[in-house]
């Protein structure tokens, strides 16, 4: 894996080796707003092609790909000065998994689920250590009249700050990262609480309800979060300046 990545003077380029669309969108939204350009590869073959043609500065890799063999396929089996830094993602947070990642000279590892703020902070730290420079960071993501400030963990609607819990903010971010896409309750559970979490029967609905109250988002005529009966929820893009739903 020889990327020949250049310095960050032309903008930060990040390769995502992830085959799950929901996770890809979640990571991409966090990085595309003033932090980095991203390209996606679904496997090691596509990743090598992107490395050769695009010369990214860093890779974010789902290390559960290829039955856990993706790091070996990418050539992360021994230290190499020619390799770009890598942040690994995994759904297994046990110590053995983390040690295996660091044995492959991974620079950092995140267990899914994780917050976008944590991903951004770790990515910036790895880039700073590797390239000895400060990467520009625009922390405010604007979606219609919503502003999500990742750095200060705040959300504003038409300039008014909302007081969301950490779960509510992560839920809003997950929905907003996948505009127009139906997200089932099971998908939301797995992404925000993890596959091993044993939930209360209505935990997703309860957090959606609380989030809607704070957004002043009526379920009959939603501006942000639409309910698809019996299936799940969908984020709706809204125009700035519209009146709040009743």
PDB file of N, CA, C and O in Angstrom, residues 115-174:
ATOM      1  N   UNK A 115     -19.616   8.898  18.096  1.00  0.00           N
ATOM      2  CA  UNK A 115     -20.180  10.201  17.750  1.00  0.00           C
ATOM      3  C   UNK A 115     -19.357  10.828  16.631  1.00  0.00           C
ATOM      4  O   UNK A 115     -18.146  10.574  16.529  1.00  0.00           O
ATOM      5  N   UNK A 116     -19.957  11.664  15.785  1.00  0.00           N
ATOM      6  CA  UNK A 116     -19.175  12.323  14.744  1.00  0.00           C
ATOM      7  C   UNK A 116     -18.099  13.227  15.321  1.00  0.00           C
ATOM      8  O   UNK A 116     -17.020  13.371  14.735  1.00  0.00           O
ATOM      9  N   UNK A 117     -18.365  13.814  16.489  1.00  0.00           N
ATOM     10  CA  UNK A 117     -17.370  14.675  17.113  1.00  0.00           C
ATOM     11  C   UNK A 117     -16.107  13.892  17.464  1.00  0.00           C
ATOM     12  O   UNK A 117     -14.990  14.378  17.302  1.00  0.00           O
ATOM     13  N   UNK A 118     -16.298  12.677  17.955  1.00  0.00           N
ATOM     14  CA  UNK A 118     -15.131  11.866  18.319  1.00  0.00           C
ATOM     15  C   UNK A 118     -14.328  11.493  17.081  1.00  0.00           C
ATOM     16  O   UNK A 118     -13.096  11.531  17.098  1.00  0.00           O
ATOM     17  N   UNK A 119     -15.005  11.133  15.998  1.00  0.00           N
ATOM     18  CA  UNK A 119     -14.300  10.812  14.762  1.00  0.00           C
ATOM     19  C   UNK A 119     -13.491  12.005  14.277  1.00  0.00           C
ATOM     20  O   UNK A 119     -12.305  11.870  13.926  1.00  0.00           O
ATOM     21  N   UNK A 120     -14.104  13.186  14.246  1.00  0.00           N
ATOM     22  CA  UNK A 120     -13.411  14.377  13.771  1.00  0.00           C
ATOM     23  C   UNK A 120     -12.200  14.681  14.641  1.00  0.00           C
ATOM     24  O   UNK A 120     -11.110  14.965  14.135  1.00  0.00           O
ATOM     25  N   UNK A 121     -12.365  14.617  15.954  1.00  0.00           N
ATOM     26  CA  UNK A 121     -11.265  14.924  16.862  1.00  0.00           C
ATOM     27  C   UNK A 121     -10.092  13.969  16.653  1.00  0.00           C
ATOM     28  O   UNK A 121      -8.928  14.393  16.606  1.00  0.00           O
ATOM     29  N   UNK A 122     -10.396  12.693  16.510  1.00  0.00           N
ATOM     30  CA  UNK A 122      -9.311  11.709  16.339  1.00  0.00           C
ATOM     31  C   UNK A 122      -8.640  11.853  14.973  1.00  0.00           C
ATOM     32  O   UNK A 122      -7.426  11.707  14.848  1.00  0.00           O
ATOM     33  N   UNK A 123      -9.448  12.121  13.947  1.00  0.00           N
ATOM     34  CA  UNK A 123      -8.870  12.305  12.620  1.00  0.00           C
ATOM     35  C   UNK A 123      -7.934  13.513  12.593  1.00  0.00           C
ATOM     36  O   UNK A 123      -6.821  13.440  12.039  1.00  0.00           O
ATOM     37  N   UNK A 124      -8.367  14.619  13.180  1.00  0.00           N
ATOM     38  CA  UNK A 124      -7.520  15.806  13.210  1.00  0.00           C
ATOM     39  C   UNK A 124      -6.236  15.546  13.993  1.00  0.00           C
ATOM     40  O   UNK A 124      -5.159  16.028  13.621  1.00  0.00           O
ATOM     41  N   UNK A 125      -6.336  14.774  15.074  1.00  0.00           N
ATOM     42  CA  UNK A 125      -5.144  14.461  15.866  1.00  0.00           C
ATOM     43  C   UNK A 125      -4.149  13.612  15.063  1.00  0.00           C
ATOM     44  O   UNK A 125      -2.937  13.853  15.106  1.00  0.00           O
ATOM     45  N   UNK A 126      -4.662  12.625  14.330  1.00  0.00           N
ATOM     46  CA  UNK A 126      -3.778  11.772  13.517  1.00  0.00           C
ATOM     47  C   UNK A 126      -3.118  12.594  12.413  1.00  0.00           C
ATOM     48  O   UNK A 126      -1.917  12.453  12.147  1.00  0.00           O
ATOM     49  N   UNK A 127      -3.886  13.445  11.746  1.00  0.00           N
ATOM     50  CA  UNK A 127      -3.316  14.286  10.700  1.00  0.00           C
ATOM     51  C   UNK A 127      -2.251  15.226  11.264  1.00  0.00           C
ATOM     52  O   UNK A 127      -1.200  15.439  10.643  1.00  0.00           O
ATOM     53  N   UNK A 128      -2.519  15.784  12.434  1.00  0.00           N
ATOM     54  CA  UNK A 128      -1.563  16.701  13.047  1.00  0.00           C
ATOM     55  C   UNK A 128      -0.254  15.972  13.389  1.00  0.00           C
ATOM     56  O   UNK A 128       0.834  16.485  13.146  1.00  0.00           O
ATOM     57  N   UNK A 129      -0.371  14.757  13.938  1.00  0.00           N
ATOM     58  CA  UNK A 129       0.830  13.986  14.275  1.00  0.00           C
ATOM     59  C   UNK A 129       1.609  13.590  13.024  1.00  0.00           C
ATOM     60  O   UNK A 129       2.842  13.582  13.024  1.00  0.00           O
ATOM     61  N   UNK A 130       0.897  13.245  11.974  1.00  0.00           N
ATOM     62  CA  UNK A 130       1.550  12.727  10.772  1.00  0.00           C
ATOM     63  C   UNK A 130       2.180  13.823   9.929  1.00  0.00           C
ATOM     64  O   UNK A 130       3.319  13.696   9.464  1.00  0.00           O
ATOM     65  N   UNK A 131       1.426  14.906   9.720  1.00  0.00           N
ATOM     66  CA  UNK A 131       1.868  15.941   8.785  1.00  0.00           C
ATOM     67  C   UNK A 131       2.366  17.205   9.471  1.00  0.00           C
ATOM     68  O   UNK A 131       2.772  18.151   8.789  1.00  0.00           O
ATOM     69  N   UNK A 132       2.317  17.227  10.800  1.00  0.00           N
ATOM     70  CA  UNK A 132       2.855  18.346  11.585  1.00  0.00           C
ATOM     71  C   UNK A 132       2.269  19.685  11.139  1.00  0.00           C
ATOM     72  O   UNK A 132       2.979  20.679  10.961  1.00  0.00           O
ATOM     73  N   UNK A 133       0.971  19.690  10.933  1.00  0.00           N
ATOM     74  CA  UNK A 133       0.283  20.906  10.544  1.00  0.00           C
ATOM     75  C   UNK A 133      -1.122  20.884  11.118  1.00  0.00           C
ATOM     76  O   UNK A 133      -1.659  19.818  11.435  1.00  0.00           O
ATOM     77  N   UNK A 134      -1.726  22.052  11.249  1.00  0.00           N
ATOM     78  CA  UNK A 134      -3.084  22.164  11.752  1.00  0.00           C
ATOM     79  C   UNK A 134      -4.038  22.140  10.567  1.00  0.00           C
ATOM     80  O   UNK A 134      -3.880  22.911   9.610  1.00  0.00           O
ATOM     81  N   UNK A 135      -5.030  21.258  10.621  1.00  0.00           N
ATOM     82  CA  UNK A 135      -6.002  21.130   9.542  1.00  0.00           C
ATOM     83  C   UNK A 135      -7.169  22.072   9.808  1.00  0.00           C
ATOM     84  O   UNK A 135      -7.706  22.117  10.912  1.00  0.00           O
ATOM     85  N   UNK A 136      -7.572  22.825   8.774  1.00  0.00           N
ATOM     86  CA  UNK A 136      -8.712  23.725   8.915  1.00  0.00           C
ATOM     87  C   UNK A 136      -9.977  22.938   9.227  1.00  0.00           C
ATOM     88  O   UNK A 136     -10.208  21.871   8.673  1.00  0.00           O
ATOM     89  N   UNK A 137     -10.782  23.473  10.135  1.00  0.00           N
ATOM     90  CA  UNK A 137     -11.977  22.756  10.581  1.00  0.00           C
ATOM     91  C   UNK A 137     -13.143  23.721  10.671  1.00  0.00           C
ATOM     92  O   UNK A 137     -13.104  24.686  11.435  1.00  0.00           O
ATOM     93  N   UNK A 138     -14.161  23.523   9.856  1.00  0.00           N
ATOM     94  CA  UNK A 138     -15.397  24.294   9.933  1.00  0.00           C
ATOM     95  C   UNK A 138     -16.439  23.430  10.618  1.00  0.00           C
ATOM     96  O   UNK A 138     -16.962  22.498  10.012  1.00  0.00           O
ATOM     97  N   UNK A 139     -16.728  23.694  11.889  1.00  0.00           N
ATOM     98  CA  UNK A 139     -17.513  22.739  12.664  1.00  0.00           C
ATOM     99  C   UNK A 139     -19.016  22.799  12.470  1.00  0.00           C
ATOM    100  O   UNK A 139     -19.723  21.921  12.918  1.00  0.00           O
ATOM    101  N   UNK A 140     -19.542  23.857  11.821  1.00  0.00           N
ATOM    102  CA  UNK A 140     -20.990  24.020  11.732  1.00  0.00           C
ATOM    103  C   UNK A 140     -21.510  23.404  10.434  1.00  0.00           C
ATOM    104  O   UNK A 140     -21.089  23.783   9.343  1.00  0.00           O
ATOM    105  N   UNK A 141     -22.425  22.459  10.567  1.00  0.00           N
ATOM    106  CA  UNK A 141     -23.075  21.827   9.430  1.00  0.00           C
ATOM    107  C   UNK A 141     -24.459  22.443   9.281  1.00  0.00           C
ATOM    108  O   UNK A 141     -25.237  22.471  10.233  1.00  0.00           O
ATOM    109  N   UNK A 142     -24.786  22.953   8.100  1.00  0.00           N
ATOM    110  CA  UNK A 142     -26.076  23.601   7.857  1.00  0.00           C
ATOM    111  C   UNK A 142     -26.924  22.735   6.941  1.00  0.00           C
ATOM    112  O   UNK A 142     -26.507  22.375   5.848  1.00  0.00           O
ATOM    113  N   UNK A 143     -28.117  22.422   7.406  1.00  0.00           N
ATOM    114  CA  UNK A 143     -29.068  21.608   6.653  1.00  0.00           C
ATOM    115  C   UNK A 143     -30.411  22.323   6.704  1.00  0.00           C
ATOM    116  O   UNK A 143     -31.107  22.270   7.710  1.00  0.00           O
ATOM    117  N   UNK A 144     -30.763  23.019   5.631  1.00  0.00           N
ATOM    118  CA  UNK A 144     -31.950  23.858   5.683  1.00  0.00           C
ATOM    119  C   UNK A 144     -31.753  24.936   6.725  1.00  0.00           C
ATOM    120  O   UNK A 144     -30.745  25.640   6.722  1.00  0.00           O
ATOM    121  N   UNK A 145     -32.686  25.086   7.644  1.00  0.00           N
ATOM    122  CA  UNK A 145     -32.532  26.090   8.698  1.00  0.00           C
ATOM    123  C   UNK A 145     -31.973  25.484   9.984  1.00  0.00           C
ATOM    124  O   UNK A 145     -31.984  26.110  11.033  1.00  0.00           O
ATOM    125  N   UNK A 146     -31.459  24.266   9.884  1.00  0.00           N
ATOM    126  CA  UNK A 146     -30.789  23.618  11.011  1.00  0.00           C
ATOM    127  C   UNK A 146     -29.294  23.897  10.958  1.00  0.00           C
ATOM    128  O   UNK A 146     -28.686  23.851   9.882  1.00  0.00           O
ATOM    129  N   UNK A 147     -28.697  24.179  12.106  1.00  0.00           N
ATOM    130  CA  UNK A 147     -27.250  24.299  12.219  1.00  0.00           C
ATOM    131  C   UNK A 147     -26.783  23.341  13.307  1.00  0.00           C
ATOM    132  O   UNK A 147     -27.223  23.439  14.457  1.00  0.00           O
ATOM    133  N   UNK A 148     -25.910  22.415  12.951  1.00  0.00           N
ATOM    134  CA  UNK A 148     -25.356  21.466  13.908  1.00  0.00           C
ATOM    135  C   UNK A 148     -23.891  21.816  14.104  1.00  0.00           C
ATOM    136  O   UNK A 148     -23.078  21.672  13.195  1.00  0.00           O
ATOM    137  N   UNK A 149     -23.570  22.294  15.294  1.00  0.00           N
ATOM    138  CA  UNK A 149     -22.214  22.707  15.630  1.00  0.00           C
ATOM    139  C   UNK A 149     -21.535  21.543  16.354  1.00  0.00           C
ATOM    140  O   UNK A 149     -21.790  21.301  17.535  1.00  0.00           O
ATOM    141  N   UNK A 150     -20.689  20.829  15.627  1.00  0.00           N
ATOM    142  CA  UNK A 150     -20.073  19.636  16.208  1.00  0.00           C
ATOM    143  C   UNK A 150     -19.067  19.985  17.295  1.00  0.00           C
ATOM    144  O   UNK A 150     -18.920  19.265  18.271  1.00  0.00           O
ATOM    145  N   UNK A 151     -18.321  21.083  17.114  1.00  0.00           N
ATOM    146  CA  UNK A 151     -17.289  21.436  18.072  1.00  0.00           C
ATOM    147  C   UNK A 151     -17.871  21.769  19.434  1.00  0.00           C
ATOM    148  O   UNK A 151     -17.382  21.327  20.469  1.00  0.00           O
ATOM    149  N   UNK A 152     -18.962  22.563  19.433  1.00  0.00           N
ATOM    150  CA  UNK A 152     -19.572  22.987  20.690  1.00  0.00           C
ATOM    151  C   UNK A 152     -20.786  22.156  21.090  1.00  0.00           C
ATOM    152  O   UNK A 152     -21.459  22.475  22.068  1.00  0.00           O
ATOM    153  N   UNK A 153     -21.065  21.084  20.322  1.00  0.00           N
ATOM    154  CA  UNK A 153     -22.173  20.181  20.605  1.00  0.00           C
ATOM    155  C   UNK A 153     -23.467  20.953  20.816  1.00  0.00           C
ATOM    156  O   UNK A 153     -24.149  20.806  21.853  1.00  0.00           O
ATOM    157  N   UNK A 154     -23.802  21.794  19.841  1.00  0.00           N
ATOM    158  CA  UNK A 154     -25.037  22.560  19.927  1.00  0.00           C
ATOM    159  C   UNK A 154     -25.789  22.462  18.605  1.00  0.00           C
ATOM    160  O   UNK A 154     -25.205  22.218  17.554  1.00  0.00           O
ATOM    161  N   UNK A 155     -27.113  22.656  18.688  1.00  0.00           N
ATOM    162  CA  UNK A 155     -27.987  22.641  17.513  1.00  0.00           C
ATOM    163  C   UNK A 155     -28.838  23.897  17.548  1.00  0.00           C
ATOM    164  O   UNK A 155     -29.391  24.252  18.597  1.00  0.00           O
ATOM    165  N   UNK A 156     -28.950  24.576  16.407  1.00  0.00           N
ATOM    166  CA  UNK A 156     -29.789  25.780  16.318  1.00  0.00           C
ATOM    167  C   UNK A 156     -30.802  25.614  15.191  1.00  0.00           C
ATOM    168  O   UNK A 156     -30.503  25.016  14.158  1.00  0.00           O
ATOM    169  N   UNK A 157     -31.986  26.155  15.422  1.00  0.00           N
ATOM    170  CA  UNK A 157     -33.010  26.235  14.390  1.00  0.00           C
ATOM    171  C   UNK A 157     -33.337  27.712  14.199  1.00  0.00           C
ATOM    172  O   UNK A 157     -33.762  28.385  15.140  1.00  0.00           O
ATOM    173  N   UNK A 158     -33.069  28.228  12.984  1.00  0.00           N
ATOM    174  CA  UNK A 158     -33.260  29.645  12.690  1.00  0.00           C
ATOM    175  C   UNK A 158     -32.580  30.528  13.727  1.00  0.00           C
ATOM    176  O   UNK A 158     -33.108  31.541  14.168  1.00  0.00           O
ATOM    177  N   UNK A 159     -31.379  30.128  14.131  1.00  0.00           N
ATOM    178  CA  UNK A 159     -30.574  30.904  15.057  1.00  0.00           C
ATOM    179  C   UNK A 159     -30.851  30.663  16.519  1.00  0.00           C
ATOM    180  O   UNK A 159     -30.085  31.104  17.375  1.00  0.00           O
ATOM    181  N   UNK A 160     -31.909  29.939  16.854  1.00  0.00           N
ATOM    182  CA  UNK A 160     -32.244  29.674  18.243  1.00  0.00           C
ATOM    183  C   UNK A 160     -31.638  28.345  18.674  1.00  0.00           C
ATOM    184  O   UNK A 160     -31.866  27.315  18.044  1.00  0.00           O
ATOM    185  N   UNK A 161     -30.886  28.381  19.775  1.00  0.00           N
ATOM    186  CA  UNK A 161     -30.209  27.164  20.233  1.00  0.00           C
ATOM    187  C   UNK A 161     -31.181  26.225  20.935  1.00  0.00           C
ATOM    188  O   UNK A 161     -32.003  26.643  21.750  1.00  0.00           O
ATOM    189  N   UNK A 162     -31.070  24.947  20.593  1.00  0.00           N
ATOM    190  CA  UNK A 162     -31.854  23.907  21.253  1.00  0.00           C
ATOM    191  C   UNK A 162     -30.983  23.196  22.273  1.00  0.00           C
ATOM    192  O   UNK A 162     -29.774  23.082  22.102  1.00  0.00           O
ATOM    193  N   UNK A 163     -31.607  22.700  23.322  1.00  0.00           N
ATOM    194  CA  UNK A 163     -30.861  21.976  24.355  1.00  0.00           C
ATOM    195  C   UNK A 163     -31.165  20.487  24.206  1.00  0.00           C
ATOM    196  O   UNK A 163     -32.138  19.973  24.755  1.00  0.00           O
ATOM    197  N   UNK A 164     -30.320  19.821  23.423  1.00  0.00           N
ATOM    198  CA  UNK A 164     -30.508  18.405  23.145  1.00  0.00           C
ATOM    199  C   UNK A 164     -29.598  17.563  24.028  1.00  0.00           C
ATOM    200  O   UNK A 164     -28.490  17.982  24.380  1.00  0.00           O
ATOM    201  N   UNK A 165     -30.072  16.369  24.367  1.00  0.00           N
ATOM    202  CA  UNK A 165     -29.205  15.410  25.042  1.00  0.00           C
ATOM    203  C   UNK A 165     -28.216  14.853  24.026  1.00  0.00           C
ATOM    204  O   UNK A 165     -28.366  15.028  22.809  1.00  0.00           O
ATOM    205  N   UNK A 166     -27.197  14.154  24.515  1.00  0.00           N
ATOM    206  CA  UNK A 166     -26.208  13.560  23.615  1.00  0.00           C
ATOM    207  C   UNK A 166     -26.855  12.568  22.657  1.00  0.00           C
ATOM    208  O   UNK A 166     -26.525  12.519  21.467  1.00  0.00           O
ATOM    209  N   UNK A 167     -27.810  11.782  23.163  1.00  0.00           N
ATOM    210  CA  UNK A 167     -28.494  10.815  22.315  1.00  0.00           C
ATOM    211  C   UNK A 167     -29.341  11.524  21.271  1.00  0.00           C
ATOM    212  O   UNK A 167     -29.360  11.132  20.093  1.00  0.00           O
ATOM    213  N   UNK A 168     -30.049  12.566  21.663  1.00  0.00           N
ATOM    214  CA  UNK A 168     -30.887  13.308  20.716  1.00  0.00           C
ATOM    215  C   UNK A 168     -30.042  13.938  19.616  1.00  0.00           C
ATOM    216  O   UNK A 168     -30.419  13.925  18.438  1.00  0.00           O
ATOM    217  N   UNK A 169     -28.869  14.475  19.995  1.00  0.00           N
ATOM    218  CA  UNK A 169     -28.009  15.094  18.983  1.00  0.00           C
ATOM    219  C   UNK A 169     -27.469  14.034  18.025  1.00  0.00           C
ATOM    220  O   UNK A 169     -27.424  14.256  16.806  1.00  0.00           O
ATOM    221  N   UNK A 170     -27.050  12.890  18.550  1.00  0.00           N
ATOM    222  CA  UNK A 170     -26.556  11.821  17.682  1.00  0.00           C
ATOM    223  C   UNK A 170     -27.663  11.286  16.773  1.00  0.00           C
ATOM    224  O   UNK A 170     -27.419  10.964  15.604  1.00  0.00           O
ATOM    225  N   UNK A 171     -28.882  11.200  17.304  1.00  0.00           N
ATOM    226  CA  UNK A 171     -30.015  10.741  16.508  1.00  0.00           C
ATOM    227  C   UNK A 171     -30.311  11.724  15.382  1.00  0.00           C
ATOM    228  O   UNK A 171     -30.523  11.322  14.224  1.00  0.00           O
ATOM    229  N   UNK A 172     -30.317  13.009  15.691  1.00  0.00           N
ATOM    230  CA  UNK A 172     -30.547  14.023  14.668  1.00  0.00           C
ATOM    231  C   UNK A 172     -29.457  13.967  13.605  1.00  0.00           C
ATOM    232  O   UNK A 172     -29.732  14.043  12.400  1.00  0.00           O
ATOM    233  N   UNK A 173     -28.227  13.806  14.046  1.00  0.00           N
ATOM    234  CA  UNK A 173     -27.109  13.742  13.103  1.00  0.00           C
ATOM    235  C   UNK A 173     -27.234  12.526  12.189  1.00  0.00           C
ATOM    236  O   UNK A 173     -27.007  12.609  10.978  1.00  0.00           O
ATOM    237  N   UNK A 174     -27.600  11.388  12.759  1.00  0.00           N
ATOM    238  CA  UNK A 174     -27.754  10.171  11.956  1.00  0.00           C
ATOM    239  C   UNK A 174     -28.824  10.352  10.893  1.00  0.00           C
ATOM    240  O   UNK A 174     -28.634   9.993   9.721  1.00  0.00           O
TER     241      UNK A 174
END
